[in-house]
Coordinates of C-alpha atoms in Angstrom, one line a residue:
M1423 CA 86.9 70.7 195.8
H1424 CA 89.7 69.9 192.7
T1425 CA 88.5 73.6 191.6
F1426 CA 90.5 74.5 195.0
I1427 CA 93.2 72.3 195.4
G1428 CA 94.2 71.4 191.7
F1429 CA 96.2 75.1 190.6
Y1430 CA 98.8 74.1 193.9
Q1431 CA 98.5 70.3 193.1
D1432 CA 99.9 71.5 189.2
I1433 CA 102.4 73.9 190.9
G1434 CA 103.9 71.6 193.6
A1435 CA 104.8 71.9 197.0
A1436 CA 107.3 74.5 196.9
L1437 CA 105.6 76.9 194.9
S1438 CA 102.5 76.3 197.2
L1439 CA 104.3 77.6 199.7
L1440 CA 106.0 80.4 197.9
V1441 CA 101.9 81.7 197.3
L1442 CA 101.1 81.0 201.0
L1443 CA 103.7 82.6 202.6
T1444 CA 103.7 85.8 199.7
F1445 CA 99.7 86.2 200.6
L1446 CA 100.9 86.2 204.7
L1447 CA 103.8 89.0 203.8
A1448 CA 101.3 90.8 201.6
G1449 CA 98.5 91.4 204.1
A1450 CA 101.2 92.3 206.8
V1451 CA 102.1 95.2 205.3
K1452 CA 98.5 96.2 204.0
G1453 CA 97.6 96.1 207.6
V1454 CA 100.7 98.4 208.7
I1455 CA 100.1 100.8 206.1
G1456 CA 96.9 100.5 204.4
L1457 CA 98.4 99.3 201.0
G1458 CA 100.6 97.2 199.1
L1459 CA 99.2 93.6 199.3
P1460 CA 98.7 93.4 195.5
T1461 CA 102.2 94.9 194.6
V1462 CA 104.1 92.7 197.3
A1463 CA 102.0 89.6 195.8
M1464 CA 103.1 90.2 192.2
G1465 CA 106.3 91.2 193.0
L1466 CA 107.2 88.1 194.7
L1467 CA 104.6 85.5 193.0
G1468 CA 106.5 86.7 190.0
L1469 CA 109.9 84.8 191.1
G1470 CA 108.1 81.5 190.6
L1471 CA 105.0 82.4 188.1
P1472 CA 103.4 83.8 184.8
P1473 CA 102.5 87.3 185.6
A1474 CA 98.7 86.5 184.8
Q1475 CA 98.4 83.1 187.1
A1476 CA 100.1 85.7 189.5
A1477 CA 97.4 88.3 188.9
A1478 CA 95.0 85.2 188.9
L1479 CA 95.8 84.6 193.0
L1480 CA 94.9 87.9 193.7
I1481 CA 91.7 88.8 193.2
V1482 CA 89.9 87.5 195.5
P1483 CA 92.0 88.7 198.7
S1484 CA 92.9 92.3 196.7
T1485 CA 88.7 92.2 197.0
V1486 CA 87.9 91.6 199.9
T1487 CA 90.6 93.6 201.7
N1488 CA 89.8 96.9 199.7
L1489 CA 86.2 96.5 200.0
W1490 CA 86.8 96.6 203.7
Q1491 CA 89.0 99.2 203.7
L1492 CA 86.3 101.6 201.8
A1493 CA 83.8 100.4 203.9
F1494 CA 84.7 102.6 206.5
G1495 CA 85.7 106.2 207.2
G1496 CA 81.8 108.1 205.8
H1497 CA 83.6 109.9 202.9
L1498 CA 82.5 107.3 200.2
R1499 CA 80.2 109.5 198.9
T1500 CA 81.9 112.6 198.5
L1501 CA 84.7 110.5 197.3
L1502 CA 82.7 108.7 194.4
R1503 CA 82.0 112.4 192.8
R1504 CA 85.6 113.8 193.6
L1505 CA 87.1 110.4 191.8
G1506 CA 84.7 109.7 189.6
S1507 CA 86.4 110.6 186.7
L1508 CA 89.6 108.7 187.7
L1509 CA 87.7 105.6 188.9
A1510 CA 85.9 105.1 185.5
M1511 CA 89.3 105.9 183.3
I1512 CA 90.9 103.4 185.6
F1513 CA 88.1 100.7 184.7
L1514 CA 88.2 101.4 181.2
G1515 CA 92.0 101.7 180.7
T1516 CA 92.6 98.3 182.6
C1517 CA 89.7 97.0 180.1
L1518 CA 91.3 98.3 176.8
G1519 CA 95.2 97.6 177.9
S1520 CA 94.1 94.2 178.3
L1521 CA 93.1 93.9 174.5
W1522 CA 96.1 95.5 173.6
L1523 CA 98.7 94.4 175.7
G1524 CA 97.4 91.8 178.0
I1525 CA 98.9 90.8 181.3
D1526 CA 99.9 87.6 179.4
S1527 CA 101.0 89.2 175.9
G1528 CA 104.4 87.9 176.3
P1529 CA 108.0 87.4 177.8
W1530 CA 108.3 91.0 178.3
A1531 CA 105.4 91.1 180.9
A1532 CA 108.1 90.0 183.7
H1533 CA 109.9 92.7 182.7
A1534 CA 107.9 95.2 182.7
L1535 CA 106.2 94.0 186.3
G1536 CA 110.0 95.0 187.7
G1537 CA 110.2 98.0 186.2
A1538 CA 106.8 98.9 187.7
L1539 CA 107.9 97.9 191.1
V1540 CA 111.3 99.9 190.8
V1541 CA 109.3 102.7 189.8
Y1542 CA 107.1 102.9 192.7
A1543 CA 109.6 102.0 195.1
L1544 CA 112.0 104.9 193.6
Y1545 CA 109.3 106.9 194.2
G1546 CA 108.0 106.0 197.8
L1547 CA 111.4 106.8 198.2
A1548 CA 112.3 109.9 196.9
G1549 CA 109.5 111.4 195.5
P1550 CA 108.3 114.7 196.1
Q1551 CA 105.1 115.8 197.8
L1552 CA 103.1 117.2 194.7
R1553 CA 99.7 119.1 195.3
V1554 CA 97.3 119.1 192.5
A1555 CA 95.1 122.2 192.6
P1556 CA 91.2 121.5 192.2
R1557 CA 91.0 123.3 188.5
H1558 CA 93.2 120.5 187.4
E1559 CA 91.3 117.5 188.7
R1560 CA 89.2 117.9 185.9
W1561 CA 91.6 116.6 183.4
L1562 CA 94.7 115.0 185.1
G1563 CA 92.3 112.8 187.2
P1564 CA 91.2 110.7 183.8
L1565 CA 94.3 110.9 182.7
C1566 CA 96.0 109.4 185.6
G1567 CA 93.2 106.8 185.7
L1568 CA 94.1 105.6 182.0
V1569 CA 97.6 105.5 182.7
T1570 CA 96.8 103.5 185.6
G1571 CA 94.7 101.4 184.2
V1572 CA 96.9 100.3 180.8
V1573 CA 100.0 99.9 183.9
T1574 CA 97.4 97.3 185.5
A1575 CA 96.8 95.4 182.5
A1576 CA 100.2 95.0 181.3
T1577 CA 101.7 94.6 185.0
G1578 CA 99.1 93.8 187.4
V1579 CA 100.5 96.3 189.4
F1580 CA 97.6 99.0 189.9
V1581 CA 99.5 102.0 191.9
M1582 CA 101.1 103.7 189.6
P1583 CA 100.2 106.7 188.6
A1584 CA 96.9 106.7 190.8
V1585 CA 98.8 106.7 194.3
P1586 CA 100.9 109.9 193.6
Y1587 CA 97.9 111.8 192.4
L1588 CA 95.8 111.0 195.4
Q1589 CA 98.7 111.6 197.8
S1590 CA 98.5 114.8 196.1
L1591 CA 94.6 116.2 196.5
G1592 CA 95.5 117.2 200.3
L1593 CA 93.2 114.4 201.5
S1594 CA 92.5 113.4 205.4
R1595 CA 94.2 110.3 206.8
D1596 CA 90.5 108.3 206.9
E1597 CA 90.0 109.8 203.3
M1598 CA 93.2 108.7 201.6
V1599 CA 92.8 105.0 203.3
Q1600 CA 88.9 104.9 201.5
A1601 CA 89.8 106.2 198.4
L1602 CA 92.6 103.9 198.1
G1603 CA 90.6 100.9 199.2
L1604 CA 87.9 102.8 196.3
S1605 CA 90.8 102.8 193.2
F1606 CA 92.1 99.3 194.4
T1607 CA 88.5 98.0 194.2
V1608 CA 87.9 99.4 190.7
S1609 CA 91.6 98.6 189.8
T1610 CA 90.6 95.0 191.0
L1611 CA 87.7 94.4 189.3
A1612 CA 88.7 95.9 185.6
L1613 CA 91.9 93.3 186.2
A1614 CA 89.6 90.0 186.5
V1615 CA 87.5 91.6 183.7
G1616 CA 90.7 91.6 181.8
L1617 CA 92.0 88.3 182.8
A1618 CA 88.8 86.3 182.1
G1619 CA 88.6 88.2 178.4
Q1620 CA 92.2 86.3 178.0
D1621 CA 90.9 83.0 179.6
A1622 CA 93.4 83.5 182.5
L1623 CA 90.6 83.2 185.3
G1624 CA 88.5 80.3 185.1
G1625 CA 86.9 78.6 188.2
Q1626 CA 90.4 76.9 188.8
A1627 CA 92.2 80.0 189.1
L1628 CA 89.2 81.4 191.3
G1629 CA 89.0 78.3 193.7
A1630 CA 92.9 78.7 193.9
S1631 CA 92.1 82.4 194.3
L1632 CA 89.6 82.1 197.3
L1633 CA 91.8 79.9 199.5
M1634 CA 94.5 82.7 199.7
L1635 CA 91.8 85.0 201.6
L1636 CA 92.3 83.5 204.7
P1637 CA 96.2 84.1 204.7
A1638 CA 96.0 87.3 203.3
L1639 CA 93.4 88.3 206.1
L1640 CA 96.0 86.7 209.2
G1641 CA 98.3 88.8 208.0
M1642 CA 96.5 92.1 207.7
F1643 CA 95.4 91.5 211.5
A1644 CA 98.9 91.3 212.5
G1645 CA 100.3 93.9 210.6
Q1646 CA 97.5 96.1 212.1
W1647 CA 98.8 94.2 215.3
L1648 CA 102.8 95.4 214.5
R1649 CA 101.1 99.0 213.3
Q1650 CA 101.4 99.6 217.2
R1651 CA 104.3 98.2 218.0
I1652 CA 107.3 99.5 215.4
S1653 CA 107.7 103.3 213.5
P1654 CA 105.5 103.3 210.3
T1655 CA 107.9 105.5 209.1
L1656 CA 110.7 102.8 209.5
F1657 CA 108.7 100.4 207.8
K1658 CA 107.9 102.4 205.1
R1659 CA 111.2 102.7 204.4
C1660 CA 112.2 98.8 204.4
F1661 CA 109.0 98.4 202.3
F1662 CA 110.1 100.5 199.4
V1663 CA 114.3 99.2 199.8
G1664 CA 112.8 96.0 199.6
L1665 CA 110.4 96.0 196.8
G1666 CA 113.1 98.2 194.4
L1667 CA 115.0 95.6 194.9
L1668 CA 112.6 92.7 194.0
G1669 CA 111.9 94.5 190.8
L1670 CA 114.9 95.5 189.7
H1671 CA 115.1 91.6 190.1
L1672 CA 112.4 91.0 187.8
L1673 CA 113.2 94.0 185.7
L1674 CA 116.7 92.2 184.4
N1675 CA 116.1 88.6 184.8
G1676 CA 112.4 88.5 184.0

């Protein structure tokens, strides 16, 4: 039992409450728009925890919710064939990036996290709707995967540039939801390998992450309920504005 609660005893009641509320909110965001759990979690937890600790906490909730997301849709085999090189390079890039940079490699890590959040927020608010011709997927997919992996290793955020790339492929809604789940699952598992290689993912960290699965799932179910009652466009706009402000704070103050 100490393995599960020792982390929260160490960080104290205030930070433990921050962690709990963060995963409730992050799960709700994912329930509404289909993504955002690790992004929101890393951004908010970065206010009070080192990036490596924050990343370790999201491993179990992110893995389970993303596996859930990719399990439905009926396009898994087709997507694996089409996105195989992207996924392979995400994994390789994350592992190599962990050796080269590492999410716990210095005080700049929080600034890098903030920068990644700002870039993603700006893209979400004003980014152009790109279209990638099928003939370019062979080289652009692996390149985006490699860059995404390095960004993941440095910040714990694995949306850039993988999400814009996936959005540019002209996938159907169901394919897109499943492709995001597939990409995020590979990124999360690769991040776990990188953290383990830095001795940042021991038994206590995994136990603490497992405890956050319940609030993340509760938040996701609440978000799915909320999705039927609010405008997704308005919610996305508010989400990206808030994410941008949070990233700007981390970028400037670390």
